[in-house]
CSV table of C-alpha atoms in Angstrom, one decimal:
chain,number,residue,atom,x,y,z
A,1,MET,CA,32.8,-38.6,16.2
A,2,SER,CA,32.8,-34.8,15.9
A,3,GLU,CA,30.6,-32.3,17.7
A,4,TYR,CA,28.8,-31.7,14.4
A,5,ASP,CA,27.9,-35.4,14.1
A,6,ASP,CA,26.6,-35.5,17.7
A,7,LEU,CA,24.0,-32.9,16.9
A,8,PRO,CA,20.4,-33.9,16.3
A,9,GLU,CA,19.5,-34.0,12.6
A,10,VAL,CA,17.3,-30.9,12.8
A,11,ALA,CA,20.2,-28.9,14.2
A,12,ARG,CA,22.6,-30.3,11.6
A,13,VAL,CA,20.4,-29.3,8.8
A,14,ALA,CA,19.8,-25.8,10.3
A,15,ARG,CA,23.6,-25.5,10.7
A,16,ASP,CA,24.2,-26.5,7.1
A,17,LEU,CA,21.7,-23.9,5.9
A,18,ILE,CA,23.2,-21.2,8.0
A,19,ARG,CA,26.6,-21.9,6.4
A,20,PHE,CA,25.1,-20.8,3.0
A,21,ASP,CA,25.5,-17.1,3.0
A,22,THR,CA,22.1,-16.2,1.5
A,23,THR,CA,22.2,-12.5,2.3
A,24,ASN,CA,19.5,-10.4,0.7
A,25,PHE,CA,20.6,-6.8,0.4
A,26,GLY,CA,17.3,-5.8,-1.3
A,27,GLU,CA,16.6,-4.1,-4.6
A,28,GLY,CA,17.6,-7.3,-6.5
A,29,ARG,CA,21.0,-7.8,-4.8
A,30,SER,CA,21.4,-11.1,-3.1
A,31,ARG,CA,23.8,-14.1,-2.8
A,32,GLY,CA,23.6,-17.8,-2.2
A,33,GLU,CA,20.0,-18.6,-2.7
A,34,ARG,CA,20.6,-21.0,-5.6
A,35,GLU,CA,23.1,-23.1,-3.6
A,36,ALA,CA,20.8,-23.3,-0.6
A,37,ALA,CA,17.9,-24.3,-2.8
A,38,GLU,CA,20.1,-27.0,-4.4
A,39,TYR,CA,21.0,-28.3,-0.9
A,40,VAL,CA,17.2,-28.5,0.0
A,41,GLY,CA,16.5,-30.2,-3.3
A,42,ALA,CA,19.2,-32.8,-2.8
A,43,TYR,CA,17.9,-33.5,0.7
A,44,LEU,CA,14.4,-34.0,-0.7
A,45,GLU,CA,15.7,-36.2,-3.5
A,46,ALA,CA,17.5,-38.4,-1.0
A,47,LEU,CA,14.0,-39.1,0.5
A,48,GLY,CA,12.8,-40.4,-2.9
A,49,LEU,CA,11.0,-37.2,-3.9
A,50,ARG,CA,11.3,-35.2,-7.1
A,51,PRO,CA,11.4,-31.5,-6.3
A,52,GLU,CA,10.9,-28.8,-9.0
A,53,TYR,CA,12.9,-25.6,-9.3
A,54,TYR,CA,11.8,-22.3,-10.5
A,55,GLU,CA,14.3,-19.5,-11.1
A,56,PRO,CA,12.5,-16.6,-12.8
A,57,ILE,CA,15.5,-14.4,-12.2
A,58,PRO,CA,19.1,-15.8,-12.3
A,59,ARG,CA,20.1,-17.2,-9.0
A,60,ARG,CA,16.8,-16.3,-7.2
A,61,THR,CA,15.9,-20.0,-6.9
A,62,ASN,CA,12.7,-21.4,-5.5
A,63,VAL,CA,12.1,-25.2,-4.9
A,64,SER,CA,8.9,-27.1,-4.2
A,65,VAL,CA,7.7,-30.7,-4.0
A,66,ARG,CA,4.3,-32.3,-3.4
A,67,ILE,CA,4.1,-35.3,-1.1
A,68,PRO,CA,1.0,-37.4,-1.5
A,69,GLY,CA,-1.1,-37.9,1.6
A,70,ARG,CA,-3.1,-40.9,2.8
A,71,ASP,CA,-6.3,-39.0,1.9
A,72,SER,CA,-5.7,-36.8,-1.1
A,73,SER,CA,-9.4,-35.8,-1.2
A,74,LYS,CA,-8.6,-33.5,1.7
A,75,PRO,CA,-7.3,-30.0,0.8
A,76,ALA,CA,-3.6,-29.9,0.6
A,77,LEU,CA,-1.5,-28.1,3.3
A,78,VAL,CA,1.5,-25.9,2.3
A,79,LEU,CA,4.6,-25.9,4.5
A,80,HIS,CA,6.8,-23.1,3.3
A,81,GLY,CA,10.0,-21.3,4.3
A,82,HIS,CA,12.4,-18.8,2.8
A,83,LEU,CA,16.1,-19.4,2.3
A,84,ASP,CA,17.3,-15.8,2.2
A,85,VAL,CA,18.5,-13.8,5.3
A,86,VAL,CA,19.0,-10.1,6.1
A,87,PRO,CA,22.6,-8.8,6.1
A,88,ALA,CA,24.9,-9.4,9.1
A,89,VAL,CA,27.8,-7.2,9.9
A,90,ALA,CA,30.4,-9.7,11.1
A,91,GLU,CA,32.3,-7.1,13.3
A,92,ASP,CA,29.2,-6.7,15.4
A,93,TRP,CA,28.8,-10.4,16.2
A,94,SER,CA,30.6,-12.5,18.8
A,95,VAL,CA,30.7,-15.4,16.3
A,96,ASP,CA,31.0,-15.6,12.5
A,97,PRO,CA,27.4,-15.2,11.4
A,98,PHE,CA,27.7,-17.8,8.7
A,99,GLU,CA,29.7,-20.4,10.5
A,100,GLY,CA,26.8,-22.1,12.3
A,101,VAL,CA,28.6,-22.1,15.7
A,102,VAL,CA,27.3,-24.4,18.5
A,103,ARG,CA,27.8,-22.9,21.9
A,104,ASP,CA,26.1,-22.9,25.3
A,105,GLY,CA,23.5,-25.4,23.9
A,106,MET,CA,22.5,-23.0,21.1
A,107,LEU,CA,23.0,-22.8,17.4
A,108,TRP,CA,24.3,-19.3,16.4
A,109,GLY,CA,24.2,-17.6,13.1
A,110,ARG,CA,22.2,-15.4,10.7
A,111,GLY,CA,19.0,-17.3,10.0
A,112,ALA,CA,19.0,-19.3,13.2
A,113,VAL,CA,15.5,-17.9,14.0
A,114,ASP,CA,14.6,-16.2,10.7
A,115,MET,CA,14.1,-18.8,9.4
A,116,LYS,CA,16.5,-21.6,8.8
A,117,ASP,CA,15.4,-23.2,12.0
A,118,MET,CA,11.9,-23.7,10.6
A,119,ASP,CA,13.3,-24.7,7.2
A,120,ALA,CA,15.2,-27.5,9.0
A,121,MET,CA,12.1,-28.5,11.0
A,122,ILE,CA,10.1,-28.8,7.8
A,123,LEU,CA,12.7,-31.0,6.1
A,124,THR,CA,13.4,-33.3,9.0
A,125,SER,CA,9.7,-33.7,9.9
A,126,VAL,CA,9.0,-34.8,6.4
A,127,ALA,CA,12.1,-37.1,6.5
A,128,GLU,CA,10.9,-38.7,9.7
A,129,LEU,CA,7.6,-39.7,8.2
A,130,LEU,CA,9.0,-40.9,4.9
A,131,ARG,CA,11.9,-42.9,6.4
A,132,ALA,CA,9.3,-44.7,8.6
A,133,GLY,CA,7.3,-45.6,5.5
A,134,GLU,CA,4.5,-43.3,6.5
A,135,GLN,CA,2.6,-40.7,4.6
A,136,PRO,CA,1.2,-37.4,5.8
A,137,GLU,CA,-2.6,-37.3,6.4
A,138,ARG,CA,-3.2,-35.1,3.4
A,139,ASP,CA,-1.0,-33.9,0.5
A,140,LEU,CA,1.8,-31.6,1.6
A,141,VAL,CA,3.2,-28.9,-0.6
A,142,VAL,CA,6.7,-28.2,0.7
A,143,THR,CA,8.1,-25.0,-0.8
A,144,PHE,CA,11.1,-22.8,-0.1
A,145,PHE,CA,11.1,-19.3,-1.5
A,146,ALA,CA,13.7,-16.7,-2.5
A,147,ASP,CA,13.6,-13.0,-1.7
A,148,GLU,CA,11.2,-13.1,1.3
A,149,GLU,CA,13.4,-10.5,3.1
A,150,ASN,CA,12.6,-8.0,0.3
A,151,GLY,CA,8.9,-8.6,0.3
A,152,GLY,CA,9.0,-11.6,-2.0
A,153,VAL,CA,9.1,-9.4,-5.1
A,154,GLU,CA,11.6,-11.7,-6.8
A,155,GLY,CA,10.4,-14.8,-5.0
A,156,SER,CA,7.0,-15.9,-3.8
A,157,GLN,CA,5.2,-13.2,-5.8
A,158,LEU,CA,6.6,-14.6,-9.0
A,159,VAL,CA,6.1,-18.2,-8.0
A,160,VAL,CA,2.4,-17.5,-7.2
A,161,ARG,CA,2.1,-15.7,-10.6
A,162,ASP,CA,3.9,-18.2,-12.7
A,163,ARG,CA,3.6,-21.6,-10.9
A,164,PRO,CA,0.2,-21.6,-9.2
A,165,GLU,CA,-0.1,-25.2,-10.1
A,166,TRP,CA,2.4,-26.0,-7.4
A,167,PHE,CA,-0.4,-25.1,-4.9
A,168,ALA,CA,-3.3,-26.7,-6.6
A,169,GLY,CA,-5.9,-27.9,-4.1
A,170,ALA,CA,-4.2,-26.2,-1.1
A,171,THR,CA,-6.4,-24.1,1.2
A,172,GLU,CA,-4.0,-23.5,4.2
A,173,ALA,CA,-0.4,-22.8,4.8
A,174,ILE,CA,2.1,-22.9,7.7
A,175,SER,CA,5.2,-20.9,8.0
A,176,GLU,CA,7.4,-18.8,10.4
A,177,VAL,CA,7.0,-16.6,13.4
A,178,GLY,CA,4.4,-18.4,15.5
A,179,GLY,CA,4.2,-21.4,17.8
A,180,TYR,CA,7.0,-20.2,20.1
A,181,SER,CA,6.7,-19.9,23.8
A,182,ILE,CA,6.9,-16.7,25.9
A,183,GLY,CA,6.9,-15.9,29.6
A,184,VAL,CA,3.9,-14.1,31.0
A,185,ASP,CA,4.6,-13.0,34.6
A,186,GLY,CA,6.0,-16.4,35.5
A,187,HIS,CA,3.6,-18.4,33.3
A,188,ARG,CA,4.5,-20.0,29.9
A,189,ALA,CA,2.3,-19.5,26.9
A,190,TYR,CA,2.6,-20.1,23.2
A,191,LEU,CA,1.8,-17.5,20.5
A,192,LEU,CA,0.1,-18.8,17.3
A,193,GLN,CA,0.3,-16.3,14.5
A,194,VAL,CA,-3.1,-15.7,12.7
A,195,GLY,CA,-2.4,-12.4,11.0
A,196,GLU,CA,0.2,-10.0,9.7
A,197,LYS,CA,0.3,-6.2,9.5
A,198,ALA,CA,0.5,-4.6,6.1
A,199,LEU,CA,3.9,-3.4,4.9
A,200,VAL,CA,4.4,-0.1,3.1
A,201,TRP,CA,8.0,0.9,2.4
A,202,LEU,CA,8.3,4.6,1.7
A,203,ARG,CA,11.0,7.0,0.5
A,204,LEU,CA,10.6,10.7,1.6
A,205,HIS,CA,12.1,13.2,-0.8
A,206,ALA,CA,13.0,16.8,0.1
A,207,THR,CA,14.3,19.4,-2.3
A,208,GLY,CA,16.0,22.8,-1.9
A,209,ARG,CA,18.7,24.9,-3.4
A,210,ALA,CA,22.3,23.8,-3.7
A,211,GLY,CA,24.9,26.1,-2.3
A,212,HIS,CA,28.1,26.6,-0.5
A,213,GLY,CA,28.3,25.1,3.0
A,214,SER,CA,29.3,28.4,4.6
A,215,ARG,CA,26.2,30.3,3.5
A,216,LEU,CA,23.1,31.4,5.4
A,217,HIS,CA,20.8,29.0,3.6
A,218,PRO,CA,17.2,28.6,4.7
A,219,GLU,CA,16.3,26.3,1.7
A,220,ASN,CA,18.3,23.3,2.9
A,221,ALA,CA,17.0,20.0,1.6
A,222,ILE,CA,18.6,18.1,4.5
A,223,THR,CA,17.1,20.3,7.1
A,224,ARG,CA,13.7,19.9,5.6
A,225,LEU,CA,14.0,16.2,5.3
A,226,SER,CA,15.4,15.9,8.9
A,227,GLU,CA,12.5,17.7,10.3
A,228,ALA,CA,10.0,15.5,8.5
A,229,VAL,CA,11.9,12.3,9.5
A,230,ALA,CA,12.0,13.4,13.2
A,231,LYS,CA,8.2,14.1,13.2
A,232,LEU,CA,7.4,10.7,11.6
A,233,GLY,CA,9.8,8.8,13.8
A,234,ARG,CA,8.4,10.3,17.0
A,235,ALA,CA,4.7,10.1,15.9
A,236,HIS,CA,2.5,8.5,18.5
A,237,TRP,CA,0.0,6.3,16.7
A,238,PRO,CA,-3.1,5.3,18.6
A,239,ILE,CA,-3.9,1.9,19.9
A,240,GLU,CA,-6.5,0.2,17.7
A,241,LEU,CA,-7.2,-3.5,18.6
A,242,THR,CA,-8.3,-6.0,16.0
A,243,LEU,CA,-10.3,-9.1,16.8
A,244,THR,CA,-7.0,-11.0,17.2
A,245,THR,CA,-5.2,-8.4,19.3
A,246,ARG,CA,-8.3,-7.9,21.5
A,247,ARG,CA,-8.3,-11.7,22.2
A,248,LEU,CA,-4.6,-11.6,22.9
A,249,VAL,CA,-4.8,-8.7,25.3
A,250,ASP,CA,-7.7,-10.4,27.2
A,251,ASP,CA,-5.9,-13.7,27.4
A,252,LEU,CA,-2.6,-12.1,28.6
A,253,ALA,CA,-4.6,-10.1,31.2
A,254,ALA,CA,-6.2,-13.3,32.5
A,255,LEU,CA,-2.8,-15.0,32.8
A,256,SER,CA,-1.1,-12.0,34.4
A,257,GLY,CA,-3.8,-10.4,36.4
A,258,ARG,CA,-3.2,-7.1,34.7
A,259,ASP,CA,-5.9,-4.6,33.6
A,260,ALA,CA,-7.0,-5.4,30.0
A,261,SER,CA,-8.0,-1.8,29.5
A,262,ASP,CA,-4.3,-0.9,29.2
A,263,PRO,CA,-2.9,-3.1,26.4
A,264,ASP,CA,0.7,-1.8,26.7
A,265,ALA,CA,0.8,-2.6,30.4
A,266,VAL,CA,-0.6,-6.1,29.6
A,267,ALA,CA,2.1,-6.5,26.9
A,268,ASP,CA,4.7,-5.6,29.6
A,269,ALA,CA,3.8,-8.9,31.3
A,270,THR,CA,5.6,-10.7,28.5
A,271,GLY,CA,9.0,-9.2,29.4
A,272,PRO,CA,11.4,-9.1,26.4
A,273,THR,CA,8.5,-9.9,24.0
A,274,SER,CA,6.6,-6.8,25.0
A,275,ALA,CA,7.9,-4.4,22.4
A,276,PHE,CA,7.2,-7.0,19.7
A,277,LEU,CA,3.6,-7.4,20.8
A,278,ALA,CA,2.9,-3.7,21.5
A,279,SER,CA,3.9,-2.9,17.9
A,280,THR,CA,0.9,-5.0,16.8
A,281,PHE,CA,-1.6,-2.8,18.6
A,282,ARG,CA,-0.9,0.3,16.4
A,283,THR,CA,0.7,1.6,13.2
A,284,THR,CA,4.5,2.0,13.3
A,285,THR,CA,6.6,4.4,11.1
A,286,ASN,CA,10.3,3.8,11.6
A,287,PRO,CA,13.0,5.7,9.6
A,288,THR,CA,15.6,3.2,8.4
A,289,GLY,CA,17.9,5.0,6.0
A,290,LEU,CA,19.1,8.5,4.9
A,291,THR,CA,20.6,9.6,1.6
A,292,ALA,CA,21.9,13.1,1.0
A,293,GLY,CA,25.0,15.1,0.1
A,294,TYR,CA,28.2,14.6,-1.8
A,295,LYS,CA,30.7,17.0,-0.3
A,296,HIS,CA,31.3,18.4,3.2
A,297,ASN,CA,31.1,22.0,2.1
A,298,VAL,CA,28.3,21.7,-0.4
A,299,ILE,CA,24.6,22.0,0.5
A,300,PRO,CA,22.8,19.5,-1.7
A,301,ASP,CA,19.6,20.3,-3.5
A,302,ALA,CA,18.0,16.9,-2.6
A,303,ALA,CA,17.7,14.5,0.3
A,304,SER,CA,15.8,11.3,0.8
A,305,ALA,CA,14.9,8.9,3.7
A,306,ALA,CA,13.7,5.3,3.8
A,307,ILE,CA,10.7,4.7,6.1
A,308,ASP,CA,9.4,1.3,7.2
A,309,VAL,CA,5.6,1.6,7.7
A,310,ARG,CA,3.5,-1.2,9.2
A,311,THR,CA,-0.2,-0.7,9.4
A,312,LEU,CA,-3.1,-2.7,10.7
A,313,PRO,CA,-4.9,-4.7,8.0
A,314,GLY,CA,-7.0,-2.4,5.8
A,315,GLN,CA,-5.6,0.9,7.1
A,316,GLU,CA,-2.9,1.5,4.5
A,317,ASP,CA,-4.6,4.4,2.6
A,318,ALA,CA,-5.7,6.2,5.8
A,319,VAL,CA,-2.1,5.9,7.2
A,320,LEU,CA,-0.5,7.2,4.0
A,321,ALA,CA,-2.8,10.3,4.1
A,322,GLU,CA,-1.9,10.9,7.8
A,323,ILE,CA,1.8,10.5,7.0
A,324,GLN,CA,1.6,13.2,4.3
A,325,ARG,CA,-0.1,15.5,6.9
A,326,ILE,CA,2.7,14.8,9.4
A,327,VAL,CA,5.6,15.5,7.1
A,328,GLY,CA,4.0,18.4,5.2
A,329,ASP,CA,3.1,19.1,1.6
A,330,ASP,CA,6.7,20.1,0.7
A,331,ILE,CA,7.9,16.5,1.2
A,332,ARG,CA,7.2,14.1,-1.7
A,333,ILE,CA,6.3,10.5,-0.7
A,334,GLU,CA,7.3,7.7,-3.0
A,335,ILE,CA,5.9,4.2,-2.4
A,336,VAL,CA,8.7,1.7,-2.9
A,337,HIS,CA,6.8,-1.4,-2.0
A,338,ARG,CA,3.3,-2.1,-0.6
A,339,ASP,CA,1.6,-5.3,0.3
A,340,ILE,CA,-1.5,-6.3,2.2
A,341,GLY,CA,-2.4,-7.1,5.8
A,342,LEU,CA,-3.8,-10.5,6.8
A,343,GLU,CA,-6.1,-11.7,9.6
A,344,VAL,CA,-7.7,-15.1,9.8
A,345,PRO,CA,-9.8,-16.6,12.6
A,346,PHE,CA,-8.3,-18.3,15.5
A,347,ALA,CA,-10.6,-21.3,14.9
A,348,GLY,CA,-11.0,-24.3,12.7
A,349,SER,CA,-9.6,-27.8,12.4
A,350,LEU,CA,-6.0,-26.7,11.6
A,351,VAL,CA,-5.9,-24.3,14.6
A,352,ASP,CA,-7.3,-27.1,16.7
A,353,THR,CA,-4.6,-29.5,15.5
A,354,MET,CA,-1.8,-27.0,16.0
A,355,VAL,CA,-3.0,-26.3,19.6
A,356,GLY,CA,-3.4,-30.0,20.2
A,357,ALA,CA,0.1,-30.8,18.9
A,358,LEU,CA,1.6,-28.2,21.3
A,359,GLY,CA,-0.6,-29.6,24.1
A,360,ARG,CA,0.7,-33.1,23.7
A,361,HIS,CA,4.3,-32.0,23.9
A,362,ASP,CA,3.8,-29.3,26.6
A,363,PRO,CA,0.6,-30.2,28.4
A,364,GLY,CA,-1.5,-27.5,30.1
A,365,VAL,CA,0.2,-24.5,28.5
A,366,PRO,CA,-2.2,-22.0,26.8
A,367,VAL,CA,-1.9,-21.1,23.2
A,368,LEU,CA,-2.8,-17.5,22.3
A,369,PRO,CA,-3.5,-15.9,18.9
A,370,TYR,CA,-1.5,-12.9,17.8
A,371,LEU,CA,-1.1,-10.5,14.9
A,372,MET,CA,2.5,-10.3,13.7
A,373,GLY,CA,4.1,-6.9,13.1
A,374,GLY,CA,6.2,-8.2,10.2
A,375,GLY,CA,5.3,-10.1,7.1
A,376,THR,CA,5.8,-13.5,5.5
A,377,ASP,CA,5.2,-15.2,2.2
A,378,ASN,CA,1.7,-16.1,3.4
A,379,LYS,CA,0.8,-12.8,1.8
A,380,ALA,CA,1.6,-14.0,-1.7
A,381,LEU,CA,-0.1,-17.3,-1.1
A,382,SER,CA,-3.3,-15.5,0.0
A,383,GLU,CA,-3.7,-14.4,-3.6
A,384,LEU,CA,-4.5,-18.0,-4.3
A,385,GLY,CA,-7.1,-18.1,-1.5
A,386,ILE,CA,-4.7,-19.9,0.9
A,387,ALA,CA,-5.1,-19.0,4.6
A,388,GLY,CA,-1.7,-18.6,6.2
A,389,PHE,CA,-0.6,-19.2,9.8
A,390,GLY,CA,2.7,-18.8,11.7
A,391,PHE,CA,3.6,-22.1,13.4
A,392,ALA,CA,7.3,-22.7,13.9
A,393,PRO,CA,7.0,-24.4,17.3
A,394,LEU,CA,9.8,-23.7,19.9
A,395,ARG,CA,9.8,-24.1,23.6
A,396,LEU,CA,12.2,-21.4,24.8
A,397,PRO,CA,13.7,-20.2,28.1
A,398,ALA,CA,11.4,-17.7,29.7
A,399,ASP,CA,14.2,-15.0,29.9
A,400,MET,CA,15.3,-15.4,26.2
A,401,ASP,CA,14.6,-12.3,24.1
A,402,PHE,CA,13.6,-14.5,21.1
A,403,THR,CA,11.8,-11.8,19.2
A,404,GLY,CA,14.8,-9.5,19.5
A,405,MET,CA,16.8,-12.1,17.6
A,406,PHE,CA,14.9,-11.4,14.4
A,407,HIS,CA,17.3,-9.3,12.2
A,408,GLY,CA,19.4,-8.8,15.4
A,409,VAL,CA,23.0,-9.4,16.3
A,410,ASP,CA,24.1,-12.8,17.7
A,411,GLU,CA,21.0,-14.5,16.4
A,412,ARG,CA,20.7,-18.0,18.0
A,413,VAL,CA,18.2,-20.7,18.9
A,414,PRO,CA,18.4,-23.5,21.6
A,415,ILE,CA,19.1,-26.9,20.1
A,416,ASP,CA,16.6,-28.5,22.4
A,417,ALA,CA,14.0,-26.1,21.1
A,418,LEU,CA,14.7,-27.2,17.6
A,419,VAL,CA,14.2,-30.8,18.6
A,420,PHE,CA,10.9,-29.9,20.3
A,421,GLY,CA,9.7,-28.1,17.3
A,422,GLN,CA,10.6,-30.9,14.9
A,423,ARG,CA,8.6,-33.3,17.1
A,424,VAL,CA,5.6,-31.0,17.3
A,425,LEU,CA,5.6,-30.4,13.5
A,426,THR,CA,6.0,-34.1,12.8
A,427,ASP,CA,3.0,-34.8,15.0
A,428,LEU,CA,1.0,-32.2,13.2
A,429,ILE,CA,1.6,-33.4,9.6
A,430,ARG,CA,1.1,-37.0,10.8
A,431,THR,CA,-2.4,-36.2,12.1
A,432,TYR,CA,-3.8,-33.3,10.2
């Protein structure tokens, strides 16, 4: 029997999915999503289900299936994931990012935490119930989207527009980036995601006069752009707590004994998670790309920069106005992509069930609400009135920089955490 066969099924499925190179380069360029969707569809078909595919753009494949529950009068629950991943530069990794290496008790590879781990948990949780001849408590809509890593423009947004019937009767959804454990000054706690910041991708444009590289040249587009990018990248946005982040800071302060009046100091109690959480207390404006020039001795007449802006829900317009003030009127701002922020209450029967499921498998550990700095396909589903949560449960080592794995190098997840998550998720869909 090989090492591969010895793995728990949830790890085998996650490993299989990692081996599909589903890199999403953005702007309509991707690979492998159809093959990964066909793998998911075949897995579901082997359980006796009949999944449907929707491919509005060639090879950008989405797959979904509805599983009848014991009580179909209850609102349906959506379990969803995405099959695409961000690019990985193989030379920067210590393993092949698409080999699915198992080492040191962990599964390594692009997508191990974002989010082929959760995809595998969803599939194997459904499989456990159906193989045992059981049904979920309510109808489940299990959906895997394309293009999430580019804002869902060619994935969930088109599915919601063209296949809303897939989600008929659904009022709540569960997806990635929540339910995982963190360390808080020696204590363990779980973060349950009940909101997401808004995303605004900008491109800054500067113009000037073209000329010879040897000239005295005050109208240099690159200089103008560089000054604007530096101002924006170094901007100190104020802390503004929402209902969710106020509750998070208070709960973390109670666990750590730190002063709740200093949210950043409270976030420091979470060690490697601190930067991830601190970003949710304020707007962030990070430069992520530069484009300019075509010859070493030619001053170009134009230059542009990509800026990743994440605002608190509802602050998009105010932030855009402030960005224009920061960069100056001679910089033109182009909005490349814009979506909405989300925030739902940390309350209700689904929240109670998620908290209860974690409590049965890790008794006595608190579960805290948080607002995620990134975004998920829950934003598209919100257009159908579906409230979204992040709940991909993982019990992790206290010193693991889990949030640093998202879009990072040497992305990996403990195998025992995958097994834990699959058990918790199975428990949830069996009882909710």
